[in-house]
XYZ file of C-alpha atoms in Angstrom:
719
model
C 0.779 26.835 25.063
C -2.017 28.857 23.532
C -0.653 28.108 20.090
C -0.830 24.402 20.891
C -4.391 24.819 22.089
C -5.336 26.553 18.874
C -3.762 23.848 16.743
C -5.676 21.072 18.509
C -8.983 22.844 18.573
C -9.075 24.598 15.215
C -11.441 22.194 13.489
C -13.939 22.697 16.308
C -13.411 26.441 16.539
C -13.848 27.108 12.830
C -17.647 26.885 12.825
C -17.746 29.356 15.690
C -15.639 32.177 14.359
C -15.129 31.675 10.637
C -18.831 31.488 9.966
C -18.832 35.189 10.805
C -16.791 35.738 7.650
C -19.523 34.385 5.441
C -21.704 36.497 3.218
C -23.372 35.675 -0.051
C -20.583 35.054 -2.545
C -22.424 36.979 -5.230
C -22.258 40.152 -3.148
C -18.522 40.222 -2.581
C -15.374 40.336 -4.628
C -12.369 38.229 -3.636
C -9.622 40.040 -1.738
C -7.594 42.120 -4.145
C -3.927 41.421 -4.813
C -3.067 44.761 -3.211
C -4.010 43.297 0.124
C -0.826 41.261 0.000
C 1.151 44.527 0.321
C 0.136 44.976 3.938
C -1.735 42.974 6.560
C -5.495 43.514 6.589
C -7.480 42.767 9.742
C -10.865 41.195 9.064
C -13.994 42.938 10.289
C -17.697 42.303 10.104
C -19.364 42.771 6.753
C -21.139 46.016 7.626
C -18.834 47.669 10.158
C -15.219 47.965 11.267
C -15.901 45.817 14.332
C -13.406 42.961 14.392
C -14.242 39.340 13.967
C -12.734 38.212 17.257
C -13.192 35.574 19.950
C -11.703 34.804 23.327
C -8.999 32.312 22.369
C -9.858 29.968 25.252
C -13.602 30.256 25.895
C -14.567 31.148 22.293
C -16.900 33.880 23.584
C -17.442 37.138 21.752
C -17.147 40.786 22.811
C -17.325 42.562 25.096
C -14.210 40.892 26.471
C -13.525 40.902 30.171
C -9.930 41.991 30.969
C -9.461 38.722 32.842
C -10.539 35.347 31.527
C -12.775 33.059 33.529
C -10.489 30.214 32.466
C -6.829 30.279 33.453
C -4.824 28.628 30.687
C -1.275 29.785 31.256
C 0.852 31.624 33.787
C -1.905 34.199 34.308
C -5.589 34.581 33.619
C -5.354 37.714 31.491
C -7.724 37.487 28.520
C -6.317 36.515 25.151
C -8.211 37.560 22.034
C -7.992 35.871 18.645
C -8.341 38.101 15.583
C -7.829 37.334 11.883
C -5.855 38.877 9.057
C -5.277 38.569 5.336
C -1.950 39.333 3.662
C 0.114 38.212 6.652
C 2.376 35.195 6.129
C 5.402 34.867 8.380
C 8.660 34.292 6.552
C 10.811 31.210 7.241
C 12.397 31.554 10.653
C 10.033 34.317 11.782
C 8.034 33.966 14.980
C 5.134 35.867 16.491
C 7.620 38.503 17.664
C 7.777 39.767 14.065
C 4.296 41.209 14.591
C 3.437 43.986 17.035
C 0.007 45.194 18.093
C -1.537 48.069 19.972
C -4.944 49.385 20.993
C -6.152 52.976 21.404
C -9.100 53.895 23.620
C -11.488 56.866 23.609
C -9.127 58.901 25.818
C -6.292 58.325 23.298
C -4.422 56.038 25.648
C -2.348 53.585 23.599
C -1.799 50.093 25.002
C 0.793 47.668 23.699
C -0.648 44.176 23.193
C 1.637 41.164 23.401
C 1.398 38.974 20.298
C 1.534 35.369 21.514
C 0.725 33.448 18.341
C 0.631 34.063 14.593
C -0.182 31.247 12.195
C -2.335 30.170 9.255
C -5.776 28.745 9.794
C -5.422 25.048 8.917
C -6.564 24.245 5.362
C -7.259 27.963 4.761
C -3.774 29.408 4.683
C -4.936 32.697 3.175
C -6.346 33.551 6.635
C -3.921 34.106 9.512
C -4.961 33.893 13.149
C -3.355 36.205 15.717
C -3.640 35.774 19.482
C -3.225 38.968 21.543
C -2.799 39.237 25.314
C -4.674 42.228 26.785
C -2.491 44.837 28.421
C -2.460 44.762 32.240
C -3.494 48.431 32.335
C -6.735 47.826 30.443
C -9.778 47.563 32.697
C -13.022 48.799 31.116
C -12.204 51.208 28.288
C -15.066 50.138 26.042
C -14.325 50.209 22.327
C -10.659 50.290 21.367
C -9.143 50.446 17.885
C -6.679 47.601 17.402
C -4.018 47.474 14.713
C -0.923 45.423 13.957
C 2.419 46.160 12.332
C 4.528 43.698 10.357
C 7.760 44.502 8.496
C 7.027 48.174 9.076
C 3.624 47.913 7.392
C 0.633 48.998 9.435
C -2.724 47.309 9.063
C -6.126 48.878 9.159
C -7.568 49.235 12.657
C -10.603 47.269 13.806
C -12.944 47.903 16.723
C -13.085 45.616 19.786
C -15.084 46.102 22.987
C -13.118 45.613 26.224
C -15.269 45.559 29.378
C -18.220 46.927 27.441
C -19.121 47.924 23.898
C -19.158 51.634 22.975
C -17.574 54.913 24.209
C -14.556 54.576 21.943
C -12.881 56.629 19.241
C -14.577 57.229 15.919
C -13.308 55.086 13.067
C -10.082 56.135 11.392
C -10.531 58.439 8.416
C -11.287 56.342 5.351
C -11.854 53.150 7.351
C -14.197 50.657 5.678
C -15.395 47.168 6.540
C -12.994 44.438 5.439
C -15.133 41.323 5.439
C -13.743 37.906 4.757
C -15.047 36.281 1.630
C -16.236 32.833 0.674
C -13.137 32.294 -1.446
C -9.407 32.836 -1.009
C -7.454 35.352 -3.069
C -7.053 34.477 -6.747
C -4.232 32.053 -7.380
C -3.104 29.848 -10.233
C -5.464 26.957 -10.881
C -4.531 23.881 -8.900
C -4.095 20.462 -10.403
C -5.923 17.236 -9.645
C -3.036 15.666 -7.773
C 0.661 15.977 -8.483
C 1.511 13.130 -10.846
C 4.133 14.168 -13.389
C 4.569 12.836 -16.910
C 7.637 10.848 -15.866
C 5.767 9.333 -12.905
C 2.947 8.233 -15.203
C 5.530 6.604 -17.446
C 7.082 4.838 -14.440
C 3.720 3.440 -13.318
C 2.933 2.174 -16.820
C 6.421 0.700 -17.253
C 6.153 -1.158 -13.938
C 2.774 -2.582 -14.984
C 3.912 -3.676 -18.428
C 7.127 -5.192 -17.086
C 5.158 -7.347 -14.626
C 2.604 -8.288 -17.285
C 5.387 -9.338 -19.657
C 6.913 -11.555 -16.978
C 3.506 -13.151 -16.322
C 2.861 -13.490 -20.074
C -0.482 -11.688 -19.760
C -0.668 -8.758 -22.191
C -2.956 -6.050 -20.805
C -4.191 -2.514 -21.248
C -2.925 -0.075 -18.600
C -4.620 3.229 -17.729
C -3.540 5.955 -15.297
C -5.736 8.817 -14.106
C -5.216 11.744 -11.778
C -7.241 12.054 -8.570
C -10.254 13.526 -10.400
C -10.400 10.886 -13.123
C -8.629 12.782 -15.911
C -6.859 10.212 -18.084
C -3.081 10.696 -17.952
C -2.187 7.883 -20.300
C -3.263 4.522 -21.720
C -0.838 1.858 -22.912
C -1.972 -1.211 -24.885
C 0.431 -4.128 -24.871
C 0.936 -6.160 -27.998
C -1.600 -8.984 -27.967
C -3.839 -7.488 -25.252
C -7.564 -8.271 -25.712
C -9.300 -5.403 -27.494
C -12.642 -5.823 -25.702
C -14.215 -6.925 -22.470
C -17.711 -8.206 -21.667
C -19.940 -7.161 -18.772
C -20.651 -10.046 -16.409
C -22.151 -8.889 -13.137
C -23.233 -12.158 -11.571
C -26.592 -12.439 -13.324
C -27.932 -14.923 -15.860
C -25.938 -13.402 -18.732
C -27.004 -12.494 -22.249
C -29.425 -14.275 -24.480
C -28.102 -15.321 -27.846
C -30.331 -13.028 -29.913
C -28.267 -10.680 -32.135
C -28.288 -6.966 -31.307
C -26.839 -4.278 -33.610
C -25.041 -2.504 -30.750
C -23.479 -5.249 -28.661
C -23.985 -8.447 -30.609
C -26.389 -9.759 -27.980
C -29.601 -8.768 -26.274
C -28.455 -8.439 -22.694
C -30.157 -8.760 -19.351
C -29.460 -5.278 -18.031
C -25.928 -4.559 -19.189
C -24.769 -8.172 -18.802
C -23.367 -9.285 -22.128
C -22.510 -5.779 -23.293
C -19.148 -5.673 -25.026
C -16.962 -2.615 -24.497
C -13.399 -1.671 -25.441
C -10.833 -2.834 -22.896
C -9.432 0.692 -22.849
C -12.674 2.009 -21.320
C -12.647 -0.682 -18.641
C -9.045 0.104 -17.678
C -9.855 3.814 -17.424
C -12.937 3.204 -15.257
C -10.906 0.955 -12.958
C -8.148 3.525 -12.569
C -10.640 6.356 -12.105
C -12.625 4.442 -9.496
C -9.560 3.893 -7.312
C -8.731 7.592 -7.684
C -12.226 8.984 -7.054
C -12.815 6.771 -4.007
C -9.513 7.484 -2.239
C -8.553 10.322 0.090
C -5.883 10.982 2.669
C -8.195 9.201 5.145
C -9.243 6.115 3.153
C -7.713 4.188 0.247
C -10.111 2.038 -1.768
C -9.604 -0.133 -4.841
C -12.121 -1.538 -7.312
C -12.091 -4.702 -5.189
C -13.332 -2.537 -2.311
C -16.017 -1.057 -4.552
C -17.232 -4.484 -5.654
C -17.491 -5.569 -2.025
C -20.018 -2.842 -1.129
C -22.430 -2.866 -4.101
C -23.877 -6.398 -4.078
C -27.213 -7.795 -2.873
C -25.756 -8.809 0.507
C -23.063 -7.229 2.655
C -20.701 -8.959 2.873
C -21.281 -10.661 -0.488
C -22.349 -14.280 -0.259
C -23.710 -14.055 3.283
C -27.472 -14.642 3.292
C -29.913 -12.583 5.316
C -27.699 -9.514 5.262
C -28.760 -6.142 3.851
C -27.437 -4.968 0.512
C -24.073 -3.280 0.246
C -23.870 0.204 1.775
C -23.087 1.724 -1.635
C -25.592 -0.391 -3.561
C -26.033 1.312 -6.941
C -22.948 3.547 -6.847
C -21.603 1.823 -9.972
C -24.032 3.920 -12.004
C -22.463 7.260 -11.105
C -19.702 9.452 -12.568
C -20.989 8.266 -15.936
C -19.751 9.708 -19.244
C -23.222 11.216 -19.791
C -23.177 13.125 -16.473
C -23.713 16.878 -16.432
C -22.029 17.063 -13.004
C -18.773 15.064 -12.964
C -16.770 16.172 -15.978
C -14.966 14.164 -17.113
C -16.961 11.143 -16.080
C -15.641 7.612 -16.268
C -16.471 5.781 -19.510
C -18.176 2.829 -17.775
C -19.014 4.598 -14.524
C -17.523 3.414 -11.250
C -16.051 -0.075 -11.422
C -16.168 -3.042 -9.043
C -13.852 -5.252 -11.122
C -10.614 -6.104 -9.234
C -7.528 -4.832 -11.023
C -6.739 -1.352 -9.733
C -4.908 0.478 -6.969
C -4.994 4.125 -5.922
C -1.796 6.123 -6.366
C -0.373 8.009 -3.367
C 2.493 10.426 -2.869
C 3.516 11.440 0.649
C 0.200 10.289 2.073
C -1.885 12.207 -0.463
C -4.167 10.469 -2.956
C -3.043 11.639 -6.408
C -4.540 9.170 -8.875
C -5.170 5.567 -9.806
C -4.002 2.809 -12.137
C -6.301 0.255 -13.767
C -5.553 -2.975 -15.603
C -7.802 -4.812 -18.082
C -6.778 -8.001 -19.833
C -8.966 -11.005 -19.030
C -11.877 -10.045 -21.300
C -14.422 -9.973 -18.472
C -15.700 -6.871 -16.675
C -17.189 -8.158 -13.428
C -17.187 -8.190 -9.608
C -15.859 -10.725 -7.138
C -18.957 -12.713 -6.210
C -17.075 -14.842 -3.651
C -14.649 -12.738 -1.597
C -13.978 -15.693 0.703
C -11.936 -17.608 -1.893
C -9.139 -14.991 -1.835
C -8.549 -15.290 -5.568
C -5.637 -13.335 -7.040
C -6.496 -12.378 -10.623
C -3.523 -11.423 -12.750
C -5.061 -7.978 -13.394
C -4.775 -7.204 -9.673
C -1.264 -8.659 -9.502
C -0.179 -6.328 -12.304
C -1.953 -3.337 -10.718
C -0.061 -3.862 -7.458
C 3.212 -4.079 -9.383
C 2.295 -0.873 -11.229
C 1.782 1.018 -7.972
C 5.118 0.064 -6.426
C 6.580 3.167 -4.814
C 3.179 4.878 -4.842
C 1.422 2.756 -2.220
C -1.298 4.049 0.087
C -0.306 4.460 3.755
C -1.106 1.205 5.525
C -3.375 2.871 8.088
C -5.866 4.142 5.489
C -6.031 1.031 3.287
C -9.545 -0.309 2.839
C -8.714 -3.455 4.783
C -8.087 -1.292 7.858
C -11.617 0.130 7.717
C -14.630 -1.633 9.225
C -18.311 -1.066 8.426
C -20.784 -2.575 10.917
C -17.897 -4.645 12.255
C -17.078 -6.017 8.788
C -13.580 -5.435 7.469
C -13.602 -4.077 3.937
C -11.526 -5.681 1.221
C -8.666 -3.882 -0.478
C -6.288 -6.213 -2.351
C -5.882 -9.965 -2.377
C -2.335 -9.603 -3.671
C 0.412 -9.150 -1.110
C 3.554 -9.959 -3.099
C 3.461 -8.831 -6.701
C 6.364 -9.660 -9.050
C 9.170 -7.146 -9.133
C 11.009 -7.687 -12.408
C 13.520 -5.253 -13.784
C 11.569 -2.358 -15.225
C 11.729 -2.179 -18.999
C 12.626 1.257 -20.341
C 9.471 3.111 -21.316
C 10.573 3.517 -24.925
C 11.116 -0.245 -25.251
C 7.818 -1.471 -23.819
C 6.025 -4.088 -25.961
C 3.008 -2.220 -27.271
C 1.982 1.375 -27.865
C 0.464 4.430 -26.244
C -3.185 4.843 -27.183
C -3.138 7.963 -29.404
C -6.455 9.094 -27.870
C -4.849 9.161 -24.411
C -1.260 10.419 -24.646
C 0.972 10.572 -21.594
C 0.619 13.773 -19.570
C 0.815 15.035 -16.005
C -2.006 15.883 -13.591
C -4.612 18.129 -15.175
C -6.189 21.344 -13.836
C -8.565 20.672 -10.981
C -12.303 21.003 -11.369
C -12.400 22.607 -7.931
C -11.313 25.836 -6.258
C -11.022 26.498 -2.530
C -13.923 28.049 -0.630
C -15.371 28.520 2.848
C -19.021 27.749 3.514
C -20.499 27.897 6.984
C -16.988 28.424 8.314
C -15.924 25.039 6.899
C -13.006 24.649 4.503
C -13.738 22.996 1.205
C -13.882 23.280 -2.547
C -16.425 24.295 -5.157
C -16.978 24.028 -8.875
C -17.672 27.521 -10.184
C -20.554 26.160 -12.268
C -22.435 25.679 -9.003
C -21.016 28.514 -6.914
C -21.946 31.156 -5.814
C -25.187 29.495 -4.852
C -28.416 30.216 -6.715
C -32.087 30.434 -5.944
C -34.541 28.289 -7.860
C -35.139 29.657 -11.373
C -38.766 28.555 -11.013
C -40.079 31.310 -8.775
C -43.105 30.623 -6.598
C -44.122 31.870 -3.179
C -42.171 29.012 -1.615
C -39.197 28.695 -3.974
C -35.753 28.099 -2.512
C -33.876 31.411 -2.392
C -30.144 32.065 -2.341
C -30.428 32.608 1.401
C -32.232 29.281 1.806
C -29.577 27.409 -0.151
C -26.750 29.099 1.735
C -28.353 28.211 5.065
C -28.992 24.594 4.072
C -25.459 24.011 2.812
C -23.834 25.822 5.748
C -25.816 23.846 8.329
C -24.957 20.580 6.605
C -21.259 21.481 6.441
C -21.186 22.445 10.107
C -22.824 19.153 11.070
C -20.325 17.214 8.953
C -17.471 18.972 10.693
C -18.503 17.505 14.056
C -19.785 14.133 12.839
C -17.551 11.110 13.367
C -16.707 9.517 10.009
C -17.577 5.853 9.479
C -14.963 5.000 6.859
C -12.003 7.270 7.565
C -8.750 6.837 9.428
C -7.551 7.755 11.939
C -10.544 6.763 14.013
C -12.325 9.814 15.372
C -11.816 11.888 12.225
C -14.733 14.062 11.206
C -16.756 13.175 8.133
C -15.797 14.762 4.815
C -18.709 14.960 2.398
C -20.075 16.676 -0.674
C -23.324 18.596 -0.175
C -25.723 19.293 -3.049
C -29.010 21.213 -3.120
C -31.422 21.053 -6.059
C -34.844 22.530 -6.666
C -37.990 20.486 -7.281
C -37.103 20.166 -10.976
C -33.604 18.857 -10.298
C -31.864 22.147 -11.125
C -28.615 22.352 -9.157
C -28.626 25.380 -6.841
C -25.336 24.709 -5.072
C -22.665 22.082 -4.444
C -19.972 22.233 -1.767
C -17.264 19.630 -1.177
C -15.410 19.599 2.135
C -11.637 19.441 2.020
C -10.511 15.866 1.230
C -14.032 14.558 0.676
C -13.939 11.670 -1.820
C -14.380 12.964 -5.354
C -16.904 10.279 -6.297
C -19.381 12.014 -3.984
C -19.465 15.082 -6.219
C -21.660 13.302 -8.773
C -23.417 11.049 -6.264
C -24.585 13.888 -3.999
C -26.412 15.510 -6.909
C -27.861 12.159 -7.998
C -29.175 11.620 -4.483
C -30.734 15.076 -4.261
C -32.330 14.823 -7.686
C -33.673 11.341 -6.919
C -35.379 12.446 -3.694
C -36.852 15.510 -5.387
C -38.063 13.540 -8.412
C -39.719 10.627 -6.615
C -41.462 13.020 -4.199
C -43.023 15.028 -7.051
C -46.806 14.936 -7.562
C -46.255 13.819 -11.163
C -43.356 11.382 -10.690
C -45.439 8.396 -11.743
C -46.784 10.174 -14.789
C -43.291 11.234 -15.880
C -41.945 7.686 -15.499
C -44.895 6.215 -17.389
C -44.480 8.745 -20.167
C -40.822 7.778 -20.511
C -41.659 4.100 -20.914
C -41.240 2.893 -17.327
C -44.906 2.424 -16.497
C -44.384 -1.193 -15.388
C -42.386 0.045 -12.392
C -45.065 2.644 -11.606
C -47.729 -0.061 -11.650
C -45.694 -2.354 -9.399
C -45.136 0.493 -6.910
C -48.841 1.390 -6.925
C -49.716 -2.237 -6.220
C -47.585 -1.898 -3.091
C -49.366 1.321 -2.117
C -46.658 3.705 -3.339
C -48.468 5.909 -5.848
C -45.589 8.251 -6.819
C -48.036 11.153 -6.770
C -46.473 13.343 -4.104
C -48.394 11.737 -1.252
C -45.174 10.271 0.157
C -41.972 12.218 0.783
C -39.324 9.745 -0.343
C -35.687 9.940 0.707
C -32.930 8.004 -1.049
C -32.947 5.515 1.810
C -36.639 4.814 1.140
C -36.225 4.687 -2.637
C -33.259 2.338 -2.284
C -35.246 0.099 0.066
C -37.838 -0.313 -2.707
C -35.023 -1.051 -5.156
C -33.581 -4.185 -3.527
C -33.945 -7.696 -4.994
C -35.283 -8.874 -1.636
C -38.023 -7.052 0.245
C -37.415 -6.265 3.027
C -33.772 -5.650 2.214
C -31.542 -8.684 2.672
C -34.224 -11.194 3.667
C -33.701 -14.147 1.347
C -36.584 -15.968 -0.349
C -38.771 -12.879 -0.543
C -40.168 -11.088 -3.585
C -38.191 -8.131 -4.972
C -38.994 -4.524 -4.213
C -41.161 -2.841 -6.858
C -38.169 -1.181 -8.540
C -35.941 -4.304 -8.682
C -35.828 -7.430 -10.831
C -36.164 -10.792 -9.052
C -32.962 -12.273 -7.704
C -32.756 -14.833 -10.527
C -32.392 -11.934 -12.988
C -30.429 -9.615 -10.737
C -26.775 -8.631 -11.186
C -24.710 -5.554 -10.385
C -25.376 -4.599 -14.017
C -29.111 -5.290 -13.796
C -30.538 -3.645 -10.682
C -33.876 -2.572 -12.134
C -35.239 0.929 -12.565
C -31.975 2.746 -11.781
C -30.204 0.945 -14.638
C -33.171 0.978 -17.004
C -33.411 4.770 -16.713
C -29.897 5.177 -18.147
C -29.320 2.055 -20.227
C -30.413 3.279 -23.670
C -28.680 6.647 -23.424
C -25.523 5.216 -21.868
C -25.118 2.681 -24.659
C -25.698 5.436 -27.204
C -23.064 7.624 -25.530
C -20.583 4.748 -25.616
C -21.342 4.586 -29.328
C -20.416 8.249 -29.763
C -23.685 10.105 -29.109
C -23.966 13.158 -26.876
C -26.933 12.686 -24.575
C -27.876 13.169 -20.912
C -27.975 9.979 -18.882
C -31.779 9.687 -18.957
C -34.653 10.919 -21.085
C -36.118 12.607 -17.997
C -34.921 16.233 -17.700
C -35.202 15.986 -13.900
C -32.508 13.256 -13.789
C -29.825 14.242 -16.322
C -27.029 12.386 -14.494
C -29.169 9.399 -13.514
C -30.573 8.365 -10.149
C -29.008 6.972 -6.985
C -30.360 4.313 -4.619
C -28.327 4.345 -1.419
C -28.960 6.559 1.583
C -28.064 10.222 1.991
C -30.830 12.592 0.892
C -34.138 14.100 1.954
C -36.699 16.144 0.002
C -37.117 19.763 1.106
C -40.430 21.520 1.755
C -41.593 25.060 2.510
C -45.087 25.540 3.871
C -45.915 21.966 2.915
C -44.804 22.386 -0.713
C -42.002 20.319 -2.266
C -39.276 22.808 -3.224
C -36.179 20.638 -3.727
C -33.855 18.211 -2.002
C -30.457 17.935 -0.342
C -28.030 15.125 -1.145
C -24.919 14.112 0.813
C -22.148 11.703 -0.136
C -18.916 10.961 1.669
C -17.774 9.061 4.724
C -20.656 6.721 5.602
C -24.321 6.452 4.614
C -25.773 6.864 8.116
C -23.554 9.921 8.459
C -24.876 11.112 5.095
C -28.457 10.838 6.406
C -27.588 12.738 9.587
C -25.870 15.535 7.687
C -28.730 15.756 5.174
C -31.211 16.066 8.034
C -29.119 18.797 9.678
C -28.958 20.724 6.429
C -32.673 20.296 5.865
C -33.687 21.437 9.360
C -36.535 23.897 8.892
C -37.276 22.499 5.429
C -38.385 18.979 6.342
C -41.519 17.388 4.892
C -44.710 17.307 6.945
C -44.435 14.371 9.327
C -47.585 12.702 8.031
C -46.149 12.268 4.526
C -42.651 11.079 5.471
C -41.832 7.651 4.062
C -41.536 6.170 7.550
C -45.260 6.769 8.075
C -46.099 4.208 5.359
C -46.001 0.416 5.138
C -45.299 -1.801 2.138
C -46.215 -5.481 2.556
C -46.568 -4.816 6.296
C -43.015 -3.430 6.437
C -42.474 0.190 7.490
C -40.482 2.159 4.930
C -37.376 3.938 6.222
C -36.761 7.657 5.854
C -33.416 8.389 7.532
C -31.140 6.454 9.853
C -28.618 8.089 12.180
C -25.437 6.567 13.633
C -25.167 6.096 17.373
C -23.270 8.822 19.266
C -22.454 10.506 15.973
C -20.630 13.610 17.104
C -17.001 14.031 18.042
């Protein structure tokens, strides 16, 4: 019964007891391989005192011999301790482990072992529940050890009745703290797609396309956007043109694209790049709790949500299409055209796990669905569904089973794709793109880690955490960054997700902290957080830090964007540090209607008017990256913008706040994951103690008689 209790409550207990394992990653080495030779009980960092809690009440030592809560046949206290190097063999039960405790009078008490099992999602840690011996009353400190397969562990100190009066530590005993990372292990892969499975997906796509007489380009990626293969059918269009719902290109020749475009509308790109971005988008957006396609993405990035419905705010992920770009210094590899909203992709699943995506390009137009109500079924989407046969997402987590503000998201308009006999891979009409040969899932960018007691993953470029390299009296330190990230992770672990099934699941997000110059000090991604948030969280943090700088306006003007600075100043937003701007506030100023969603109003100061607007022409966000992005697509190696503070571009939907110490801007926190109001809440929790002075928060200022927002929290957010 106690084992069942532990299984149900683990995700809530983790912040309580695993946070005690945390120390600065730079000060510890991972557990050595030798620890696998015998079980090692985990103690505090600076002593041999056990990390232990009452398994029912979650209280810490000293432990009363009898629990105040009766959970089983008796009310004797049960204590939960933790070990490394202990993994029960198949068929073994808790009886394979024995435990005892010795008090200061050298009395030895046998302790019944009631449960032994891995901590969920952190299987390198094993939890052990011990029942206190009936003869123990108030011995004070006892030394507790376990034995497994004849191997004795170290002994750790636990206070029973009171703390103190026990034996001295065993000779040679040292602290055995848990670390922020599991033991070294072979690098994981980004999903589990094999070479033969990639071939099957491509063959199914090409076979359907051949039956429909629509030659296409097919791309498959793993769950992190690594390209696993591209196949170009004979006769497939070589290029595609950006058409995002705006006025389109003028007919003036341009050496790069053939036209002078409005934003990116009219830009011509290879069809291969479009197929890859479609496949990668489905992969990066999908998790074991939500499956999204490019149709889903297009539904949540337009000027109204849902698209086509007047007097509705912009899409919740307005602007996300300009993330995970090929010029990013964060998401490597990025997607060649960024995230895509063009229908014609599906995520790839195996046994309920998101493992990749497949994208189809063949109609010569790279776009979004501007009228979701017509339920069109483009042949690219038909072929994508056929490609994913046998690798479908579980029905519960499909995008069309997820509601945002009572609005059901889109997923696929195709319900019955053709199912022709699959042509043998070697006989498919066309050829593998030599730049993207067929291969299996690639090594993951991430390794497992614990932060704030929460299971997740890190990129070793941004972990262990750093302090700001620009040292002032108020600079963010390693301790500051660790505290900010841990508090955000702990809040996420109890925050109800907005876009995750089953209902009631906690949010899974990526947390990023940057300094005032946009230097990344730490990034942490919770287990199963959508991969797209890895790049977006840093964009959000950098955007809040940049626009809150005292010289933001001067930097923008110097980079050629002075017209936007002038428009903002006309509206009373000087970009001189007088206003602490969150991403929610910056995005509000970036909408083609001001206030957001109210038709027949002038645009915000960072947006073009609605008659020039498209998803590829959103204003300042796009203009910051346009020149460099087009150069990168032409083969150059450049950051996304000419501003060193924004090397992976900016972001304009909610989920960040600037950070201050003693009234001085010192950085920002950005969150991206399972809902933008949740992102705001988690950012605020992480930034507690580092918030801007109230009088300079964006919500203390009005633009055109409209109060700017700063953060917005969901109702009853916690589980």
